JSON list of C-alpha atoms in Angstrom, two decimals:
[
{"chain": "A", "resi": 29, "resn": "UNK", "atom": "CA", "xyz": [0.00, 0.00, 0.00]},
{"chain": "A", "resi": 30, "resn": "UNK", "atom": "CA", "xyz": [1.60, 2.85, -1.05]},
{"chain": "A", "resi": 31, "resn": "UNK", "atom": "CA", "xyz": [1.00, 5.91, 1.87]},
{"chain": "A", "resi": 32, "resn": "UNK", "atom": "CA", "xyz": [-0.05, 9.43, 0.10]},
{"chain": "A", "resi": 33, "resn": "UNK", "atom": "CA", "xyz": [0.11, 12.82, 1.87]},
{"chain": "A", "resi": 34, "resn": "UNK", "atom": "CA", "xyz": [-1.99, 15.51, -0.15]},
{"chain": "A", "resi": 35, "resn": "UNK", "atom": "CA", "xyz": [-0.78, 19.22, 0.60]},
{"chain": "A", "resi": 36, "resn": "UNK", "atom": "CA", "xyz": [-3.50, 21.79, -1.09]},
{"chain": "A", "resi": 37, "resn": "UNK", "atom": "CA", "xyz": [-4.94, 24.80, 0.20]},
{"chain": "A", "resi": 38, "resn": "UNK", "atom": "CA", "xyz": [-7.65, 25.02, -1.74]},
{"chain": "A", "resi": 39, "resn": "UNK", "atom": "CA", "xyz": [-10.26, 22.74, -0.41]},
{"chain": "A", "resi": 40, "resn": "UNK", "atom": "CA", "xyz": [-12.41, 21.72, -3.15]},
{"chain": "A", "resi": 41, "resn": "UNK", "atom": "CA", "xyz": [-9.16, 20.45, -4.91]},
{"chain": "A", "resi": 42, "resn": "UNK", "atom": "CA", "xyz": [-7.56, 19.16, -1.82]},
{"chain": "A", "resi": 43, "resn": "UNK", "atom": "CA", "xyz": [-10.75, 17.11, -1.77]},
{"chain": "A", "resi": 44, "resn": "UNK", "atom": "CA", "xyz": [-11.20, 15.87, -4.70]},
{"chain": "A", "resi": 45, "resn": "UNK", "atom": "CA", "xyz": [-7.48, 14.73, -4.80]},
{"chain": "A", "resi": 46, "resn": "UNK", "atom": "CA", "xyz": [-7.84, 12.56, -1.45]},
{"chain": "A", "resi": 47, "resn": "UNK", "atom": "CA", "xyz": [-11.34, 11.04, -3.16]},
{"chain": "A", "resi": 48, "resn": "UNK", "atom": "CA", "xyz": [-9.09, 10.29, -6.62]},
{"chain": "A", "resi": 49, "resn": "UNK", "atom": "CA", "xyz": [-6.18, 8.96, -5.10]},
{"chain": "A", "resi": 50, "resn": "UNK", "atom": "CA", "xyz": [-8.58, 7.27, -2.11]},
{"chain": "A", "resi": 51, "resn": "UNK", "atom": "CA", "xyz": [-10.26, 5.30, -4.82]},
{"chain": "A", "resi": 52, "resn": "UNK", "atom": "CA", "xyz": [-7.27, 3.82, -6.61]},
{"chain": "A", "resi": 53, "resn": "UNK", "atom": "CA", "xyz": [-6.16, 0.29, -5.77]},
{"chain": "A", "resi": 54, "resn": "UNK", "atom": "CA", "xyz": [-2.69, 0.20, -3.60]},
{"chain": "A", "resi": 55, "resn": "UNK", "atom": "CA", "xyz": [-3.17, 3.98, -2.61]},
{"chain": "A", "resi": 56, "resn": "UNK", "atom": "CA", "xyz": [-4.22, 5.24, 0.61]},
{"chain": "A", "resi": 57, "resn": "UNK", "atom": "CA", "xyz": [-4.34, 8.85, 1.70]},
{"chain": "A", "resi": 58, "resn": "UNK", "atom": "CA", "xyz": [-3.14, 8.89, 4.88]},
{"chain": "A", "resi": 59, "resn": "UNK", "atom": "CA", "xyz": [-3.41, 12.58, 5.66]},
{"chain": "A", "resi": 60, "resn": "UNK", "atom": "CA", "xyz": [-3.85, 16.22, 4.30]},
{"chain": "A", "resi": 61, "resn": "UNK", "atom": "CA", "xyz": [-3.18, 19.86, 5.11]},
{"chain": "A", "resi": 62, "resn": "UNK", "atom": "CA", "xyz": [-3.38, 22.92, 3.58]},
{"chain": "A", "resi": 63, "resn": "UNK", "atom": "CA", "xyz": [-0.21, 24.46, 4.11]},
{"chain": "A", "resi": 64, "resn": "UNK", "atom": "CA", "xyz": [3.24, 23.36, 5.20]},
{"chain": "A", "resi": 65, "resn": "UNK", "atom": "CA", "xyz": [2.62, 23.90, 8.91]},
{"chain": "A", "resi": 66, "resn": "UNK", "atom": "CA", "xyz": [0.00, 20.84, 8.56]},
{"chain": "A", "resi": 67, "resn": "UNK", "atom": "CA", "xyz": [2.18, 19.18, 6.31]},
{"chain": "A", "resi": 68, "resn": "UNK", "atom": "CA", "xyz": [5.03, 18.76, 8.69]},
{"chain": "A", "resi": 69, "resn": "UNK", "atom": "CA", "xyz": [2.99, 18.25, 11.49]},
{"chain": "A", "resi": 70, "resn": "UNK", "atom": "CA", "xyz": [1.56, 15.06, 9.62]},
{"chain": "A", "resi": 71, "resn": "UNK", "atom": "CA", "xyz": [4.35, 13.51, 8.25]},
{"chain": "A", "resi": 72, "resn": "UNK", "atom": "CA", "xyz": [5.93, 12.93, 11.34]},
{"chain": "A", "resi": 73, "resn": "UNK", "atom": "CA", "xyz": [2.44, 11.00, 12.53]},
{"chain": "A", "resi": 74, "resn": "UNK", "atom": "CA", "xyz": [2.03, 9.26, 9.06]},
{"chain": "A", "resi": 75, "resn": "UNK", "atom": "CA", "xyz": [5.28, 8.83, 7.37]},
{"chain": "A", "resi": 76, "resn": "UNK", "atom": "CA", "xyz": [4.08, 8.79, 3.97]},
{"chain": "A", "resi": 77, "resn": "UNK", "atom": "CA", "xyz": [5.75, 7.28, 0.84]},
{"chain": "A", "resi": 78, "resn": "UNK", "atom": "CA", "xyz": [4.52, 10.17, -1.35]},
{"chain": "A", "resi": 79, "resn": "UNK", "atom": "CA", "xyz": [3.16, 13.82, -0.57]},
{"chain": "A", "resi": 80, "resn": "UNK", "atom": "CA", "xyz": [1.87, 15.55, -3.60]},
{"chain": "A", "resi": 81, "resn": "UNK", "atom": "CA", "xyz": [2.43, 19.01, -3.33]},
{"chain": "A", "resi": 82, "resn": "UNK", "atom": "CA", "xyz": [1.14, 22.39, -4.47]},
{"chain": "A", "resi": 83, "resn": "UNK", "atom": "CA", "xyz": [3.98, 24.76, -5.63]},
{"chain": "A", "resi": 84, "resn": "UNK", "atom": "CA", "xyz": [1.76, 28.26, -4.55]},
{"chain": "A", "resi": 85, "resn": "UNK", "atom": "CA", "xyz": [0.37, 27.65, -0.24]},
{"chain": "A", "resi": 86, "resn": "UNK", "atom": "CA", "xyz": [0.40, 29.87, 1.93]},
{"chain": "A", "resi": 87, "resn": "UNK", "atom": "CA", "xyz": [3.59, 31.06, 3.86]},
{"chain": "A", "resi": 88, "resn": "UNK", "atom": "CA", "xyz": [6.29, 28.12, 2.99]},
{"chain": "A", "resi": 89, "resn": "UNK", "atom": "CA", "xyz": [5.38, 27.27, -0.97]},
{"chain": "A", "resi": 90, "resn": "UNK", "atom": "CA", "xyz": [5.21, 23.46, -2.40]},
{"chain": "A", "resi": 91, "resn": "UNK", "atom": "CA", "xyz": [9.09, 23.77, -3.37]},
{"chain": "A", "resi": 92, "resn": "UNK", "atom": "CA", "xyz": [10.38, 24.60, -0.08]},
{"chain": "A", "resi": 93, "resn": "UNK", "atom": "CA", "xyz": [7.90, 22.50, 1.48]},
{"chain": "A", "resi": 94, "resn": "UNK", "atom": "CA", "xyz": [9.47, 19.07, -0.55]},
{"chain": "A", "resi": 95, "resn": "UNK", "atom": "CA", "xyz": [13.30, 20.28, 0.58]},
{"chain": "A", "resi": 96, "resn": "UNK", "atom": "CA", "xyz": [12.09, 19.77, 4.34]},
{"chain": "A", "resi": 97, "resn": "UNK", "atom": "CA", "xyz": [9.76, 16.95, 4.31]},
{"chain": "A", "resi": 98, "resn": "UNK", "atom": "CA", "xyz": [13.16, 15.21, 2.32]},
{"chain": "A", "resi": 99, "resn": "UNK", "atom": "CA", "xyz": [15.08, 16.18, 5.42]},
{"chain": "A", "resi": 100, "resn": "UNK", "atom": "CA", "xyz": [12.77, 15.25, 7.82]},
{"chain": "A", "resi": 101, "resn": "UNK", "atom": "CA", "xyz": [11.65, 11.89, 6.48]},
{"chain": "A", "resi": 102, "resn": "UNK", "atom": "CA", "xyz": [14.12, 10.69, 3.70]},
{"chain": "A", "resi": 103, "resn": "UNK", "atom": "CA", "xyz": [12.27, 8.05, 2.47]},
{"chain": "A", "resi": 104, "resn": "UNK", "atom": "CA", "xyz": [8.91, 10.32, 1.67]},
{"chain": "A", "resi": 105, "resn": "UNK", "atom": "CA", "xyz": [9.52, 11.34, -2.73]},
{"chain": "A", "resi": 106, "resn": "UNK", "atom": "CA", "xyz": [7.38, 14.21, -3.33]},
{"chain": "A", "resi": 107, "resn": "UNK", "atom": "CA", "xyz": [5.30, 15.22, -6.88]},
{"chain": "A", "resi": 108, "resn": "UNK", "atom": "CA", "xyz": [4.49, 18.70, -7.88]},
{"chain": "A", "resi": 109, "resn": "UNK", "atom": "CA", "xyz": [0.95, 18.97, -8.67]},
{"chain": "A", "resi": 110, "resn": "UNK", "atom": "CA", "xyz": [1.00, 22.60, -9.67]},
{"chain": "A", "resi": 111, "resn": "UNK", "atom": "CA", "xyz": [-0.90, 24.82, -12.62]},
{"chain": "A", "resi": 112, "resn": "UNK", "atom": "CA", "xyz": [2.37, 26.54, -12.47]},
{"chain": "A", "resi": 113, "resn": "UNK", "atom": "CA", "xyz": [4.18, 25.55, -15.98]},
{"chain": "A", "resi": 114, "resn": "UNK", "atom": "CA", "xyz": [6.82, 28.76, -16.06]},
{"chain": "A", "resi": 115, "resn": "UNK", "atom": "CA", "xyz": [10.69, 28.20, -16.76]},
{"chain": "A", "resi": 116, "resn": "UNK", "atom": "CA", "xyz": [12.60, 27.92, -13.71]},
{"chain": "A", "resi": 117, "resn": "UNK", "atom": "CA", "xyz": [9.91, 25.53, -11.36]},
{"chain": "A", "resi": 118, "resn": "UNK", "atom": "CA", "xyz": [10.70, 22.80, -12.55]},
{"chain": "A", "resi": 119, "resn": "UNK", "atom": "CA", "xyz": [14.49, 22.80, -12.24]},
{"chain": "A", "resi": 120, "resn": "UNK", "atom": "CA", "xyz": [13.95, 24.48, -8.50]},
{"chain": "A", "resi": 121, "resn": "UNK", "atom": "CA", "xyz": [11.40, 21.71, -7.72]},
{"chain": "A", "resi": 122, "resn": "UNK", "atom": "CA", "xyz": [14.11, 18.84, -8.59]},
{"chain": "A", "resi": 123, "resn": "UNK", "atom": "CA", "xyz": [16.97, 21.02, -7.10]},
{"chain": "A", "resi": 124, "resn": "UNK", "atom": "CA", "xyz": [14.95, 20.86, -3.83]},
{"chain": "A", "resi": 125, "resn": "UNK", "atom": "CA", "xyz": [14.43, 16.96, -4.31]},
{"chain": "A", "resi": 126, "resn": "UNK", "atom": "CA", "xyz": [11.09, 16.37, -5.65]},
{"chain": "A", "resi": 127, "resn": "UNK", "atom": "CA", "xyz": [11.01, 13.21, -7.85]},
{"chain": "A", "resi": 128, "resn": "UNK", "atom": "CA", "xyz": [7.88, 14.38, -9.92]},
{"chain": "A", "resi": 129, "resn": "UNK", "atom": "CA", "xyz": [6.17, 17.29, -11.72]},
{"chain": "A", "resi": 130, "resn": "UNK", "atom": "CA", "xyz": [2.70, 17.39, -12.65]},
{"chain": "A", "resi": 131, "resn": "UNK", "atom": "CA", "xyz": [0.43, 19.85, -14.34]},
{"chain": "A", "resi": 132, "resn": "UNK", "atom": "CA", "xyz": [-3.28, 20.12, -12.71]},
{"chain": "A", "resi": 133, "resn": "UNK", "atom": "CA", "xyz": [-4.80, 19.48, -16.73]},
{"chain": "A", "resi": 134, "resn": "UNK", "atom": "CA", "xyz": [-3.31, 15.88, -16.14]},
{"chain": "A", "resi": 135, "resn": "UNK", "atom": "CA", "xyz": [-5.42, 12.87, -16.09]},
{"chain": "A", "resi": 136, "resn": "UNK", "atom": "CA", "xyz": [-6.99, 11.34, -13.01]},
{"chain": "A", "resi": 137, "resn": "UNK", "atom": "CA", "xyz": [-4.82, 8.00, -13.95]},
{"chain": "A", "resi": 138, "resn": "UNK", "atom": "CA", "xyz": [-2.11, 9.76, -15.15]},
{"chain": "A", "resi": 139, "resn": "UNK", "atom": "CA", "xyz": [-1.54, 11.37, -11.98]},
{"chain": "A", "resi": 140, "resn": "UNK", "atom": "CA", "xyz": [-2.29, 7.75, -10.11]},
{"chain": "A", "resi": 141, "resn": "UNK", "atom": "CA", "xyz": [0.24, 6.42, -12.19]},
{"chain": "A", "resi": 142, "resn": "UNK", "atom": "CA", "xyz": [3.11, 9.37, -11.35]},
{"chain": "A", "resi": 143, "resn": "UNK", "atom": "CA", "xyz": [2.47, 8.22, -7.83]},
{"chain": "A", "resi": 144, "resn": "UNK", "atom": "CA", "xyz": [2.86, 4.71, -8.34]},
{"chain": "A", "resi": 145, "resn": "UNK", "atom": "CA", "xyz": [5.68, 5.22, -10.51]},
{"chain": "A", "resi": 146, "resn": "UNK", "atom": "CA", "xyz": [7.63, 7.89, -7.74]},
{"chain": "A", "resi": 147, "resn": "UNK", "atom": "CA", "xyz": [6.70, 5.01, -5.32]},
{"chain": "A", "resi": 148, "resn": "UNK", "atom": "CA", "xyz": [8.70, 2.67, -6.84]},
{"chain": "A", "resi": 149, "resn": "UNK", "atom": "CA", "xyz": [12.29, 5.02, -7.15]},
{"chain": "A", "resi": 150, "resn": "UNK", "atom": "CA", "xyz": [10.99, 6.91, -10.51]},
{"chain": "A", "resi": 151, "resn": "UNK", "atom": "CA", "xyz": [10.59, 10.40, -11.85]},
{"chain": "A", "resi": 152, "resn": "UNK", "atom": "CA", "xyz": [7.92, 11.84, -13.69]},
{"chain": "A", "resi": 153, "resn": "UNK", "atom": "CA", "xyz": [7.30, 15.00, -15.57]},
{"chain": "A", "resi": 154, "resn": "UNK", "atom": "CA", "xyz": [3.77, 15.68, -17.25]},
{"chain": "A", "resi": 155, "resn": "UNK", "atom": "CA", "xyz": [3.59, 16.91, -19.60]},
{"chain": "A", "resi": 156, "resn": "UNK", "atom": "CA", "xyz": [7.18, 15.68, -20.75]},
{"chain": "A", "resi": 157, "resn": "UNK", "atom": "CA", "xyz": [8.09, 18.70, -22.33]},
{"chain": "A", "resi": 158, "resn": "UNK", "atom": "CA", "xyz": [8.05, 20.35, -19.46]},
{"chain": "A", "resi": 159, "resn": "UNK", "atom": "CA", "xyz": [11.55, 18.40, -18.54]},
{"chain": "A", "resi": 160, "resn": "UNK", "atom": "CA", "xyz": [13.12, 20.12, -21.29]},
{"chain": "A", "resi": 161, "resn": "UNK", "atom": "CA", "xyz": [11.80, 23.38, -20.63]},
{"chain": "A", "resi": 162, "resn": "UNK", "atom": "CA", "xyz": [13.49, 24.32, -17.58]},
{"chain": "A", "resi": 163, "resn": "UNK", "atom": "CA", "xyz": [14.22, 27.57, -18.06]},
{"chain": "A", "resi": 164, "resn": "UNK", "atom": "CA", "xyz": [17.28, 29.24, -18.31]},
{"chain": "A", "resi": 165, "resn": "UNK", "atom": "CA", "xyz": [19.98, 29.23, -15.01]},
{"chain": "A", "resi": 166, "resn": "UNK", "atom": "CA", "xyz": [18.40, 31.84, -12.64]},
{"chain": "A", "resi": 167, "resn": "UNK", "atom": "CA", "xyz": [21.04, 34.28, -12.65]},
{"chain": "A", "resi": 168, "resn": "UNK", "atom": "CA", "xyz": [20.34, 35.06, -8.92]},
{"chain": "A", "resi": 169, "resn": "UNK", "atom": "CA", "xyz": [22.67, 33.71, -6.04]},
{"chain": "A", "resi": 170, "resn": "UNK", "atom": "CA", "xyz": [20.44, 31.76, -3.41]},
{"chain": "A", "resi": 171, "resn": "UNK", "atom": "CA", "xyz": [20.89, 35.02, -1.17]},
{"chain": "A", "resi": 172, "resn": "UNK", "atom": "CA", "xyz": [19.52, 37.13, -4.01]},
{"chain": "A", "resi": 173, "resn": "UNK", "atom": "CA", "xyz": [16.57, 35.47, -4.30]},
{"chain": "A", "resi": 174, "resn": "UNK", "atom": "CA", "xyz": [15.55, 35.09, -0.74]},
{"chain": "A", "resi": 175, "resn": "UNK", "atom": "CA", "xyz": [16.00, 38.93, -0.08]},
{"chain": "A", "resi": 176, "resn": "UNK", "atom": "CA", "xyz": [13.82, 39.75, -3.37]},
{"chain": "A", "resi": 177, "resn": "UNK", "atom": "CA", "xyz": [11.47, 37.25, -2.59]},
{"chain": "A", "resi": 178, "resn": "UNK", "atom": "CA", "xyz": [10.97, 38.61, 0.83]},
{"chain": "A", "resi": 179, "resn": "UNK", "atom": "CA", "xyz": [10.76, 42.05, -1.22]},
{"chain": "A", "resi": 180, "resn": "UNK", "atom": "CA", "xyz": [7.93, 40.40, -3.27]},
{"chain": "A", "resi": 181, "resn": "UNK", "atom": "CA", "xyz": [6.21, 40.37, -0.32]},
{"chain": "A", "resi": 182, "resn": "UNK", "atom": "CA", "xyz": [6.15, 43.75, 0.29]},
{"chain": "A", "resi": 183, "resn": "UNK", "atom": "CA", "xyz": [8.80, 44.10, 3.51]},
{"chain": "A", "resi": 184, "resn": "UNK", "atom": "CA", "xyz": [10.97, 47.20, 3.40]},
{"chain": "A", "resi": 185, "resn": "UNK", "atom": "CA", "xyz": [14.76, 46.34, 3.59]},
{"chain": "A", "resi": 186, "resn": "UNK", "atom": "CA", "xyz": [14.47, 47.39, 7.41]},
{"chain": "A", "resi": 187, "resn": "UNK", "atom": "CA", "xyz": [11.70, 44.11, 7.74]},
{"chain": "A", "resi": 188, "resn": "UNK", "atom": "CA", "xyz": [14.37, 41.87, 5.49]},
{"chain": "A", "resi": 189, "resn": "UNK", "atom": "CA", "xyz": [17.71, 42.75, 7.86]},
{"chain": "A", "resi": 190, "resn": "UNK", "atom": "CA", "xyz": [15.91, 42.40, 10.50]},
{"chain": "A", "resi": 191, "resn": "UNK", "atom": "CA", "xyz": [14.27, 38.59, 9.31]},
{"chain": "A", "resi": 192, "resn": "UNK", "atom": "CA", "xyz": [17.50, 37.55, 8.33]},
{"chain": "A", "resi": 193, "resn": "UNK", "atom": "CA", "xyz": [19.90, 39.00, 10.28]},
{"chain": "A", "resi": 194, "resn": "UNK", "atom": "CA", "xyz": [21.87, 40.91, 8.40]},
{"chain": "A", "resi": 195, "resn": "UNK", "atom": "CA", "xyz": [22.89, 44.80, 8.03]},
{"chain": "A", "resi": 196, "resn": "UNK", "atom": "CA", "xyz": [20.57, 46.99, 6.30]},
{"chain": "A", "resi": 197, "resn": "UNK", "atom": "CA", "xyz": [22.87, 47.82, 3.63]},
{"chain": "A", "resi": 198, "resn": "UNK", "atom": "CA", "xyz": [24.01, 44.57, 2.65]},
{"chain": "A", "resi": 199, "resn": "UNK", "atom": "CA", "xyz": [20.18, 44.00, 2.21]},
{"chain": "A", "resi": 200, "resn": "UNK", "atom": "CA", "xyz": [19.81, 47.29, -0.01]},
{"chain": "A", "resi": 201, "resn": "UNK", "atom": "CA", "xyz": [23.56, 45.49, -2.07]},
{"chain": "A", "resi": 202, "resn": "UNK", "atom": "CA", "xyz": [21.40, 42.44, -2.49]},
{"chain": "A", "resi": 203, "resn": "UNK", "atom": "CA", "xyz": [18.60, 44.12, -4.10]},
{"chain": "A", "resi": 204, "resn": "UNK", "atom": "CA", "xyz": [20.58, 46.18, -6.22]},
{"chain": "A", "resi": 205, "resn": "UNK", "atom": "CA", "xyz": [22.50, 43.37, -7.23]},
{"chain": "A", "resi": 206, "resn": "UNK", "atom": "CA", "xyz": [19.39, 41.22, -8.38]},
{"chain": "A", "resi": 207, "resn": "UNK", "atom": "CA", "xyz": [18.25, 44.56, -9.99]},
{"chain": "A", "resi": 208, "resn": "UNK", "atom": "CA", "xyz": [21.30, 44.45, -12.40]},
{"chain": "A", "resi": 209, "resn": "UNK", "atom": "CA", "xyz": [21.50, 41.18, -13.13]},
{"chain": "A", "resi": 210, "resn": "UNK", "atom": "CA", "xyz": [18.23, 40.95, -14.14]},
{"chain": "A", "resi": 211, "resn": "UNK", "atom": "CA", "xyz": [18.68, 44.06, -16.63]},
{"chain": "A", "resi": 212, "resn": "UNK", "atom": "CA", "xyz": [15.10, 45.02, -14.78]},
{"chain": "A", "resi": 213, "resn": "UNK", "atom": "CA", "xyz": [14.66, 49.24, -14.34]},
{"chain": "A", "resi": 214, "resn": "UNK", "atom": "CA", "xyz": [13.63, 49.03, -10.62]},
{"chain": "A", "resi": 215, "resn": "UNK", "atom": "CA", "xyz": [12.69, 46.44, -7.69]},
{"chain": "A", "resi": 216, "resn": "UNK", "atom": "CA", "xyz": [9.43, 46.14, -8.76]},
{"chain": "A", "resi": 217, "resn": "UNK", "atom": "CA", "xyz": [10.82, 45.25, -12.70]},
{"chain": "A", "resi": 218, "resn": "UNK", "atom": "CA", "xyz": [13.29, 42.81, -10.89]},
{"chain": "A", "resi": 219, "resn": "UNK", "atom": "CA", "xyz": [10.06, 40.82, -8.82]},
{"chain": "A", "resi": 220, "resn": "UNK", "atom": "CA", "xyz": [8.10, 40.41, -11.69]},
{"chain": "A", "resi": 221, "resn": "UNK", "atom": "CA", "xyz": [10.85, 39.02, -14.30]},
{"chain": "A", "resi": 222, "resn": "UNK", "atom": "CA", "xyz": [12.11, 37.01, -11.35]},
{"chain": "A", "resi": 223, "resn": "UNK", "atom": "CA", "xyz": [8.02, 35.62, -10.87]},
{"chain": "A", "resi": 224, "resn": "UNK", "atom": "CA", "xyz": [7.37, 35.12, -14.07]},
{"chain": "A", "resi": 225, "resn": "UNK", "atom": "CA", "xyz": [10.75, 33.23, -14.59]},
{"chain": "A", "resi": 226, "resn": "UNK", "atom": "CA", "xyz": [9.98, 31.05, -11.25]},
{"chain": "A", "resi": 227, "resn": "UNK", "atom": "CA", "xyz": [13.03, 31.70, -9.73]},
{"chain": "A", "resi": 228, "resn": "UNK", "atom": "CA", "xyz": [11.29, 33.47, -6.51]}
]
């Protein structure tokens, strides 16, 4: 029996996932949440095989979500089920460790065959062109990112030095260093090239 976590926030989805996967043979869902906070909490409690993840909860998003459940239970492969196809997810979503990468347009046993087939050690993209569409190397250094994604959420640099723990300025150098590298004309410019590339 292969043990399914189902991470969703939307509820109508989340539900319908859990009755999908809850009807296929060799597939129980053992638990569901609608954010990472209820993820984490479960896994510990269920120690799932697979947890099939949205990329865009609340607070800690899908991709972040799959690095941590991989450190806290090793043996638990994740899937991406996301209606997020833009460059840069999908290499971020196996760079964090998920094993599988799913569009929400795929079929019911399409998707109950990407968890059967992560179960047993595999990798899955759907559509499969979406394996060779990547995206191009984010240009941003892991540091980069995290200070313009906090910026995406609308914290002054004050809000980000003090979150992170670091000097004011060196926040500000961050910024103005994803600001040039993305060739964008401000920090707003710089967020949405850096969304819409899925490398924040």
């Amino acid at each position: 029996m292969i043990k399914v976590l189902v991470v969703e926030d939307m509820h109508v989805v989340r539900a319908g996932l859990v009755a999908l996967l809850g009807g296929q043979f060799g597939i129980e869902v053992v638990a569901q949440g609608a954010d990472a906070e209820a993820a984490l909490e479960a896994v510990g409690r269920t120690v799932p095989d697979v947890a099939l993840l949205d990329i865009d909860l609340p607070g800690m998003d899908g991709i972040e979500l799959a690095g941590e459940l991989g450190r806290r239970v090793p043996g638990c492969r994740t899937v991406m089920l996301t209606a997020l196809d833009r460059p840069g997810h999908v290499g971020r979503a196996f760079d964090a460790g998920a094993s599988g990468y799913l569009l929400k347009s795929v079929s019911p046993a399409r998707l109950a065959a990407a968890v059967r087939a992560v179960a047993a050690g595999g990798r899955v993209v759907e559509p499969p062109e979406l394996a060779h569409g990547t995206g191009a190397p984010a240009p941003l250094t892991s540091r980069e990112a995290e200070v313009l994604g906090l910026a995406a959420t609308g914290a002054t640099a004050q809000e980000i030095a003090g979150d992170l723990f670091l000097g004011v300025g060196t926040v500000r150098n961050r910024l103005s260093s994803a600001v040039g590298k993305l060739h964008a004309r401000g920090l707003v410019d710089a967020i949405r090239i850096a969304r819409r590339q899925g490398w924040i």
